[in-house]
Amino acid sequence: MTWLSVLLLAAAAFAAAAFVLKMPRGAWTLFAAALLFGLTGYALQASPDLPSAPSDRSAREAEDGSQMIEARLRFGRPDRLLSRELITADSLTRRGQFANAAAALRSAVERRPQDAELWLALAMNLVAHAEGRLTPPAEYAFERAEAAAPGQVAAGFFRGAAMLGQGQLDEGRSEWARALGEAQGNAWGRAELQARLAQLDAALAQRSGQGGE
């Protein structure tokens, strides 16, 4: 399953599992984080209470990192040239070394504070290092990414995805709606965000309908 496929389906899958199949609330965060990083199969089949073997975890984190980069690239200008700093950080991300990648990106944004993609990559690595949690440093990096690229949707999309990964469906939905409403008509990734928001709205409407029965 590719990262893009997960992006298009994760919100609906999460809502269905949580509210239609009645997944226990304690399992929401793990399941949503798995969806966020394209690991739906792992979330449905693994035993989250048992620690993974180090080699398995390393392989999984490397897969997560590659999918993160693929997703980020889909929300940027297709013909852009990546900076040397970003290429270096991405090589660490692809190995699942999120903390090291974030450290490299912190140095990079000090030198290039107007580079939106550096800030976005930093935010995503911070979320990954925190196992899907939207921490204050990640929030700040998302804000800087958005300020450096006004009218684009990438920062809002991935910030909203992090909120959904924490089980904050209403907050994530609001973030996506805000990003879409403020987006330029030709913003990169706008169509993907619009489709994902529509899927989330459908899932939330289904939940609301069941609640009224």
PDB file of C-alpha atoms in Angstrom:
ATOM      1  CA  MET A   1       0.000   0.000   0.000  1.00  0.00           C
ATOM      2  CA  THR A   2       1.486   3.348  -1.002  1.00  0.00           C
ATOM      3  CA  TRP A   3       1.552   6.422   1.189  1.00  0.00           C
ATOM      4  CA  LEU A   4      -0.795   8.252  -1.196  1.00  0.00           C
ATOM      5  CA  SER A   5      -3.348   5.477  -0.914  1.00  0.00           C
ATOM      6  CA  VAL A   6      -3.168   5.707   2.865  1.00  0.00           C
ATOM      7  CA  LEU A   7      -3.626   9.478   2.706  1.00  0.00           C
ATOM      8  CA  LEU A   8      -6.768   9.061   0.639  1.00  0.00           C
ATOM      9  CA  LEU A   9      -8.275   6.315   2.810  1.00  0.00           C
ATOM     10  CA  ALA A  10      -6.952   6.755   6.350  1.00  0.00           C
ATOM     11  CA  ALA A  11      -9.564   9.180   7.664  1.00  0.00           C
ATOM     12  CA  ALA A  12     -12.471   7.023   6.534  1.00  0.00           C
ATOM     13  CA  ALA A  13     -10.778   3.867   7.813  1.00  0.00           C
ATOM     14  CA  PHE A  14     -10.092   5.397  11.212  1.00  0.00           C
ATOM     15  CA  ALA A  15     -13.643   6.660  11.656  1.00  0.00           C
ATOM     16  CA  ALA A  16     -15.076   3.328  10.563  1.00  0.00           C
ATOM     17  CA  ALA A  17     -12.872   1.378  12.965  1.00  0.00           C
ATOM     18  CA  ALA A  18     -13.474   3.737  15.876  1.00  0.00           C
ATOM     19  CA  PHE A  19     -17.186   4.370  15.501  1.00  0.00           C
ATOM     20  CA  VAL A  20     -18.637   1.647  13.306  1.00  0.00           C
ATOM     21  CA  LEU A  21     -16.588  -1.325  14.544  1.00  0.00           C
ATOM     22  CA  LYS A  22     -16.435   0.154  18.067  1.00  0.00           C
ATOM     23  CA  MET A  23     -12.652  -0.071  18.481  1.00  0.00           C
ATOM     24  CA  PRO A  24     -11.739   0.565  22.150  1.00  0.00           C
ATOM     25  CA  ARG A  25     -10.760   4.191  22.759  1.00  0.00           C
ATOM     26  CA  GLY A  26      -7.431   3.113  24.193  1.00  0.00           C
ATOM     27  CA  ALA A  27      -6.426   1.726  20.776  1.00  0.00           C
ATOM     28  CA  TRP A  28      -7.277   4.885  18.797  1.00  0.00           C
ATOM     29  CA  THR A  29      -3.886   6.551  18.972  1.00  0.00           C
ATOM     30  CA  LEU A  30      -1.962   3.480  17.850  1.00  0.00           C
ATOM     31  CA  PHE A  31      -4.371   2.733  15.035  1.00  0.00           C
ATOM     32  CA  ALA A  32      -4.468   6.327  13.781  1.00  0.00           C
ATOM     33  CA  ALA A  33      -0.698   6.686  13.908  1.00  0.00           C
ATOM     34  CA  ALA A  34      -0.373   3.501  11.895  1.00  0.00           C
ATOM     35  CA  LEU A  35      -2.753   4.881   9.288  1.00  0.00           C
ATOM     36  CA  LEU A  36      -0.851   8.145   9.209  1.00  0.00           C
ATOM     37  CA  PHE A  37       2.356   6.363   8.266  1.00  0.00           C
ATOM     38  CA  GLY A  38       0.812   3.860   5.876  1.00  0.00           C
ATOM     39  CA  LEU A  39       0.901   0.905   8.278  1.00  0.00           C
ATOM     40  CA  THR A  40      -2.738  -0.098   8.328  1.00  0.00           C
ATOM     41  CA  GLY A  41      -1.865  -3.775   8.084  1.00  0.00           C
ATOM     42  CA  TYR A  42       0.416  -3.552  11.100  1.00  0.00           C
ATOM     43  CA  ALA A  43      -2.237  -1.798  13.162  1.00  0.00           C
ATOM     44  CA  LEU A  44      -4.849  -4.428  12.388  1.00  0.00           C
ATOM     45  CA  GLN A  45      -2.642  -7.488  12.881  1.00  0.00           C
ATOM     46  CA  ALA A  46       0.092  -6.680  15.405  1.00  0.00           C
ATOM     47  CA  SER A  47      -0.010  -6.883  19.180  1.00  0.00           C
ATOM     48  CA  PRO A  48       0.693  -3.299  20.306  1.00  0.00           C
ATOM     49  CA  ASP A  49       1.307  -4.328  23.916  1.00  0.00           C
ATOM     50  CA  LEU A  50       4.320  -6.435  22.883  1.00  0.00           C
ATOM     51  CA  PRO A  51       7.576  -4.674  21.991  1.00  0.00           C
ATOM     52  CA  SER A  52       8.827  -5.243  18.471  1.00  0.00           C
ATOM     53  CA  ALA A  53      12.196  -6.796  17.844  1.00  0.00           C
ATOM     54  CA  PRO A  54      14.841  -4.118  17.156  1.00  0.00           C
ATOM     55  CA  SER A  55      15.365  -5.266  13.563  1.00  0.00           C
ATOM     56  CA  ASP A  56      11.628  -5.247  12.878  1.00  0.00           C
ATOM     57  CA  ARG A  57      11.260  -1.790  14.363  1.00  0.00           C
ATOM     58  CA  SER A  58      14.175  -0.441  12.328  1.00  0.00           C
ATOM     59  CA  ALA A  59      12.714  -1.818   9.122  1.00  0.00           C
ATOM     60  CA  ARG A  60       9.295  -0.407   9.949  1.00  0.00           C
ATOM     61  CA  GLU A  61      10.700   3.033  10.769  1.00  0.00           C
ATOM     62  CA  ALA A  62      12.702   3.040   7.535  1.00  0.00           C
ATOM     63  CA  GLU A  63       9.509   2.242   5.632  1.00  0.00           C
ATOM     64  CA  ASP A  64       7.699   5.005   7.511  1.00  0.00           C
ATOM     65  CA  GLY A  65      10.436   7.464   6.601  1.00  0.00           C
ATOM     66  CA  SER A  66      10.327   6.645   2.906  1.00  0.00           C
ATOM     67  CA  GLN A  67       6.549   7.002   2.848  1.00  0.00           C
ATOM     68  CA  MET A  68       6.741  10.320   4.703  1.00  0.00           C
ATOM     69  CA  ILE A  69       9.086  11.720   2.082  1.00  0.00           C
ATOM     70  CA  GLU A  70       6.914  10.429  -0.754  1.00  0.00           C
ATOM     71  CA  ALA A  71       3.898  12.132   0.801  1.00  0.00           C
ATOM     72  CA  ARG A  72       5.713  15.420   1.344  1.00  0.00           C
ATOM     73  CA  LEU A  73       6.955  15.485  -2.234  1.00  0.00           C
ATOM     74  CA  ARG A  74       3.405  15.102  -3.525  1.00  0.00           C
ATOM     75  CA  PHE A  75       2.479  18.382  -1.872  1.00  0.00           C
ATOM     76  CA  GLY A  76       5.225  20.468  -3.448  1.00  0.00           C
ATOM     77  CA  ARG A  77       6.061  21.864  -6.847  1.00  0.00           C
ATOM     78  CA  PRO A  78       6.910  18.858  -9.042  1.00  0.00           C
ATOM     79  CA  ASP A  79       9.873  20.477 -10.817  1.00  0.00           C
ATOM     80  CA  ARG A  80      11.494  22.012  -7.742  1.00  0.00           C
ATOM     81  CA  LEU A  81      15.106  21.323  -6.851  1.00  0.00           C
ATOM     82  CA  LEU A  82      15.662  20.031  -3.330  1.00  0.00           C
ATOM     83  CA  SER A  83      18.313  21.792  -1.290  1.00  0.00           C
ATOM     84  CA  ARG A  84      21.470  19.988  -0.252  1.00  0.00           C
ATOM     85  CA  GLU A  85      20.367  20.230   3.381  1.00  0.00           C
ATOM     86  CA  LEU A  86      17.023  18.607   2.630  1.00  0.00           C
ATOM     87  CA  ILE A  87      18.602  15.795   0.632  1.00  0.00           C
ATOM     88  CA  THR A  88      20.915  15.059   3.564  1.00  0.00           C
ATOM     89  CA  ALA A  89      18.032  15.065   6.056  1.00  0.00           C
ATOM     90  CA  ASP A  90      15.886  12.896   3.784  1.00  0.00           C
ATOM     91  CA  SER A  91      18.633  10.274   3.689  1.00  0.00           C
ATOM     92  CA  LEU A  92      18.377  10.032   7.485  1.00  0.00           C
ATOM     93  CA  THR A  93      14.581   9.964   7.360  1.00  0.00           C
ATOM     94  CA  ARG A  94      14.660   7.089   4.877  1.00  0.00           C
ATOM     95  CA  ARG A  95      16.642   5.096   7.446  1.00  0.00           C
ATOM     96  CA  GLY A  96      14.084   5.860  10.148  1.00  0.00           C
ATOM     97  CA  GLN A  97      16.484   8.168  12.004  1.00  0.00           C
ATOM     98  CA  PHE A  98      13.881  10.823  12.722  1.00  0.00           C
ATOM     99  CA  ALA A  99      15.682  12.466  15.638  1.00  0.00           C
ATOM    100  CA  ASN A 100      18.900  12.802  13.634  1.00  0.00           C
ATOM    101  CA  ALA A 101      16.997  14.139  10.645  1.00  0.00           C
ATOM    102  CA  ALA A 102      15.256  16.699  12.863  1.00  0.00           C
ATOM    103  CA  ALA A 103      18.598  17.793  14.312  1.00  0.00           C
ATOM    104  CA  ALA A 104      20.009  18.311  10.821  1.00  0.00           C
ATOM    105  CA  LEU A 105      16.908  20.227   9.773  1.00  0.00           C
ATOM    106  CA  ARG A 106      17.080  22.501  12.827  1.00  0.00           C
ATOM    107  CA  SER A 107      20.521  23.590  11.691  1.00  0.00           C
ATOM    108  CA  ALA A 108      19.276  23.978   8.128  1.00  0.00           C
ATOM    109  CA  VAL A 109      16.363  26.265   9.006  1.00  0.00           C
ATOM    110  CA  GLU A 110      18.698  28.504  10.967  1.00  0.00           C
ATOM    111  CA  ARG A 111      20.601  29.094   7.725  1.00  0.00           C
ATOM    112  CA  ARG A 112      17.519  29.119   5.455  1.00  0.00           C
ATOM    113  CA  PRO A 113      14.603  30.368   7.589  1.00  0.00           C
ATOM    114  CA  GLN A 114      12.408  31.121   4.557  1.00  0.00           C
ATOM    115  CA  ASP A 115      12.579  27.609   3.130  1.00  0.00           C
ATOM    116  CA  ALA A 116       9.077  26.227   3.652  1.00  0.00           C
ATOM    117  CA  GLU A 117       9.968  22.665   2.756  1.00  0.00           C
ATOM    118  CA  LEU A 118      12.783  22.532   5.305  1.00  0.00           C
ATOM    119  CA  TRP A 119      10.315  23.610   7.994  1.00  0.00           C
ATOM    120  CA  LEU A 120       7.739  21.084   6.774  1.00  0.00           C
ATOM    121  CA  ALA A 121      10.276  18.256   6.780  1.00  0.00           C
ATOM    122  CA  LEU A 122      11.333  19.287  10.283  1.00  0.00           C
ATOM    123  CA  ALA A 123       7.734  19.237  11.518  1.00  0.00           C
ATOM    124  CA  MET A 124       7.068  15.816  10.014  1.00  0.00           C
ATOM    125  CA  ASN A 125      10.231  14.304  11.478  1.00  0.00           C
ATOM    126  CA  LEU A 126       9.373  15.720  14.891  1.00  0.00           C
ATOM    127  CA  VAL A 127       5.921  14.135  14.699  1.00  0.00           C
ATOM    128  CA  ALA A 128       7.437  10.823  13.613  1.00  0.00           C
ATOM    129  CA  HIS A 129      10.022  10.917  16.398  1.00  0.00           C
ATOM    130  CA  ALA A 130       7.186  11.544  18.888  1.00  0.00           C
ATOM    131  CA  GLU A 131       5.354   8.480  17.516  1.00  0.00           C
ATOM    132  CA  GLY A 132       2.601  10.486  15.871  1.00  0.00           C
ATOM    133  CA  ARG A 133       2.131  13.184  18.525  1.00  0.00           C
ATOM    134  CA  LEU A 134       1.858  16.846  17.554  1.00  0.00           C
ATOM    135  CA  THR A 135       4.346  18.313  20.011  1.00  0.00           C
ATOM    136  CA  PRO A 136       4.895  22.079  20.559  1.00  0.00           C
ATOM    137  CA  PRO A 137       8.156  22.046  18.538  1.00  0.00           C
ATOM    138  CA  ALA A 138       6.358  20.295  15.679  1.00  0.00           C
ATOM    139  CA  GLU A 139       3.495  22.789  15.879  1.00  0.00           C
ATOM    140  CA  TYR A 140       5.968  25.669  15.675  1.00  0.00           C
ATOM    141  CA  ALA A 141       7.665  24.109  12.650  1.00  0.00           C
ATOM    142  CA  PHE A 142       4.301  23.690  10.911  1.00  0.00           C
ATOM    143  CA  GLU A 143       3.512  27.356  11.589  1.00  0.00           C
ATOM    144  CA  ARG A 144       6.831  28.451  10.111  1.00  0.00           C
ATOM    145  CA  ALA A 145       6.301  26.236   7.062  1.00  0.00           C
ATOM    146  CA  GLU A 146       2.900  27.796   6.465  1.00  0.00           C
ATOM    147  CA  ALA A 147       4.211  31.334   6.939  1.00  0.00           C
ATOM    148  CA  ALA A 148       6.992  30.689   4.428  1.00  0.00           C
ATOM    149  CA  ALA A 149       4.542  29.386   1.795  1.00  0.00           C
ATOM    150  CA  PRO A 150       1.221  31.224   2.196  1.00  0.00           C
ATOM    151  CA  GLY A 151      -1.624  29.838   0.146  1.00  0.00           C
ATOM    152  CA  GLN A 152      -0.167  26.335   0.003  1.00  0.00           C
ATOM    153  CA  VAL A 153      -1.820  23.394   1.746  1.00  0.00           C
ATOM    154  CA  ALA A 154       1.045  21.091   2.777  1.00  0.00           C
ATOM    155  CA  ALA A 155       1.550  22.387   6.312  1.00  0.00           C
ATOM    156  CA  GLY A 156      -2.169  22.423   7.083  1.00  0.00           C
ATOM    157  CA  PHE A 157      -2.664  18.993   5.593  1.00  0.00           C
ATOM    158  CA  PHE A 158       0.058  17.285   7.616  1.00  0.00           C
ATOM    159  CA  ARG A 159      -0.743  19.213  10.782  1.00  0.00           C
ATOM    160  CA  GLY A 160      -4.367  18.090  10.443  1.00  0.00           C
ATOM    161  CA  ALA A 161      -3.208  14.524   9.809  1.00  0.00           C
ATOM    162  CA  ALA A 162      -1.208  14.640  13.035  1.00  0.00           C
ATOM    163  CA  MET A 163      -4.327  15.792  14.894  1.00  0.00           C
ATOM    164  CA  LEU A 164      -6.305  12.913  13.404  1.00  0.00           C
ATOM    165  CA  GLY A 165      -3.463  10.618  14.413  1.00  0.00           C
ATOM    166  CA  GLN A 166      -4.087  11.672  17.997  1.00  0.00           C
ATOM    167  CA  GLY A 167      -7.796  10.895  17.692  1.00  0.00           C
ATOM    168  CA  GLN A 168      -8.750  14.590  17.447  1.00  0.00           C
ATOM    169  CA  LEU A 169     -11.222  14.190  14.595  1.00  0.00           C
ATOM    170  CA  ASP A 170     -12.998  17.527  14.935  1.00  0.00           C
ATOM    171  CA  GLU A 171      -9.743  19.463  15.320  1.00  0.00           C
ATOM    172  CA  GLY A 172      -8.178  17.697  12.365  1.00  0.00           C
ATOM    173  CA  ARG A 173     -11.244  18.328  10.254  1.00  0.00           C
ATOM    174  CA  SER A 174     -11.207  22.023  11.157  1.00  0.00           C
ATOM    175  CA  GLU A 175      -7.526  22.284  10.270  1.00  0.00           C
ATOM    176  CA  TRP A 176      -8.068  20.727   6.871  1.00  0.00           C
ATOM    177  CA  ALA A 177     -11.061  22.971   6.183  1.00  0.00           C
ATOM    178  CA  ARG A 178      -9.058  26.043   7.189  1.00  0.00           C
ATOM    179  CA  ALA A 179      -6.120  25.075   4.988  1.00  0.00           C
ATOM    180  CA  LEU A 180      -8.415  24.419   2.036  1.00  0.00           C
ATOM    181  CA  GLY A 181     -10.283  27.688   2.544  1.00  0.00           C
ATOM    182  CA  GLU A 182      -7.048  29.691   2.605  1.00  0.00           C
ATOM    183  CA  ALA A 183      -5.420  27.836  -0.292  1.00  0.00           C
ATOM    184  CA  GLN A 184      -4.654  29.366  -3.636  1.00  0.00           C
ATOM    185  CA  GLY A 185      -6.666  27.929  -6.489  1.00  0.00           C
ATOM    186  CA  ASN A 186      -3.545  26.356  -7.995  1.00  0.00           C
ATOM    187  CA  ALA A 187      -1.959  25.279  -4.710  1.00  0.00           C
ATOM    188  CA  TRP A 188      -0.010  22.047  -5.005  1.00  0.00           C
ATOM    189  CA  GLY A 189      -1.873  19.190  -3.357  1.00  0.00           C
ATOM    190  CA  ARG A 190      -5.129  21.127  -3.142  1.00  0.00           C
ATOM    191  CA  ALA A 191      -7.134  18.432  -4.948  1.00  0.00           C
ATOM    192  CA  GLU A 192      -5.763  15.735  -2.637  1.00  0.00           C
ATOM    193  CA  LEU A 193      -6.703  17.736   0.441  1.00  0.00           C
ATOM    194  CA  GLN A 194     -10.179  18.407  -0.929  1.00  0.00           C
ATOM    195  CA  ALA A 195     -10.746  14.702  -1.598  1.00  0.00           C
ATOM    196  CA  ARG A 196      -9.439  13.684   1.815  1.00  0.00           C
ATOM    197  CA  LEU A 197     -11.644  16.251   3.548  1.00  0.00           C
ATOM    198  CA  ALA A 198     -14.696  14.961   1.684  1.00  0.00           C
ATOM    199  CA  GLN A 199     -13.925  11.418   2.853  1.00  0.00           C
ATOM    200  CA  LEU A 200     -13.521  12.580   6.426  1.00  0.00           C
ATOM    201  CA  ASP A 201     -16.813  14.491   6.278  1.00  0.00           C
ATOM    202  CA  ALA A 202     -18.564  11.381   4.994  1.00  0.00           C
ATOM    203  CA  ALA A 203     -17.141   9.314   7.848  1.00  0.00           C
ATOM    204  CA  LEU A 204     -18.130  11.924  10.437  1.00  0.00           C
ATOM    205  CA  ALA A 205     -21.616  12.142   8.960  1.00  0.00           C
ATOM    206  CA  GLN A 206     -21.951   8.366   9.247  1.00  0.00           C
ATOM    207  CA  ARG A 207     -20.881   8.561  12.889  1.00  0.00           C
ATOM    208  CA  SER A 208     -23.395  11.328  13.563  1.00  0.00           C
ATOM    209  CA  GLY A 209     -26.172   9.342  11.883  1.00  0.00           C
ATOM    210  CA  GLN A 210     -25.462   6.284  13.974  1.00  0.00           C
ATOM    211  CA  GLY A 211     -25.422   8.381  17.106  1.00  0.00           C
ATOM    212  CA  GLY A 212     -28.929   9.556  16.361  1.00  0.00           C
ATOM    213  CA  GLU A 213     -30.345   6.055  15.962  1.00  0.00           C
TER     214      GLU A 213
END
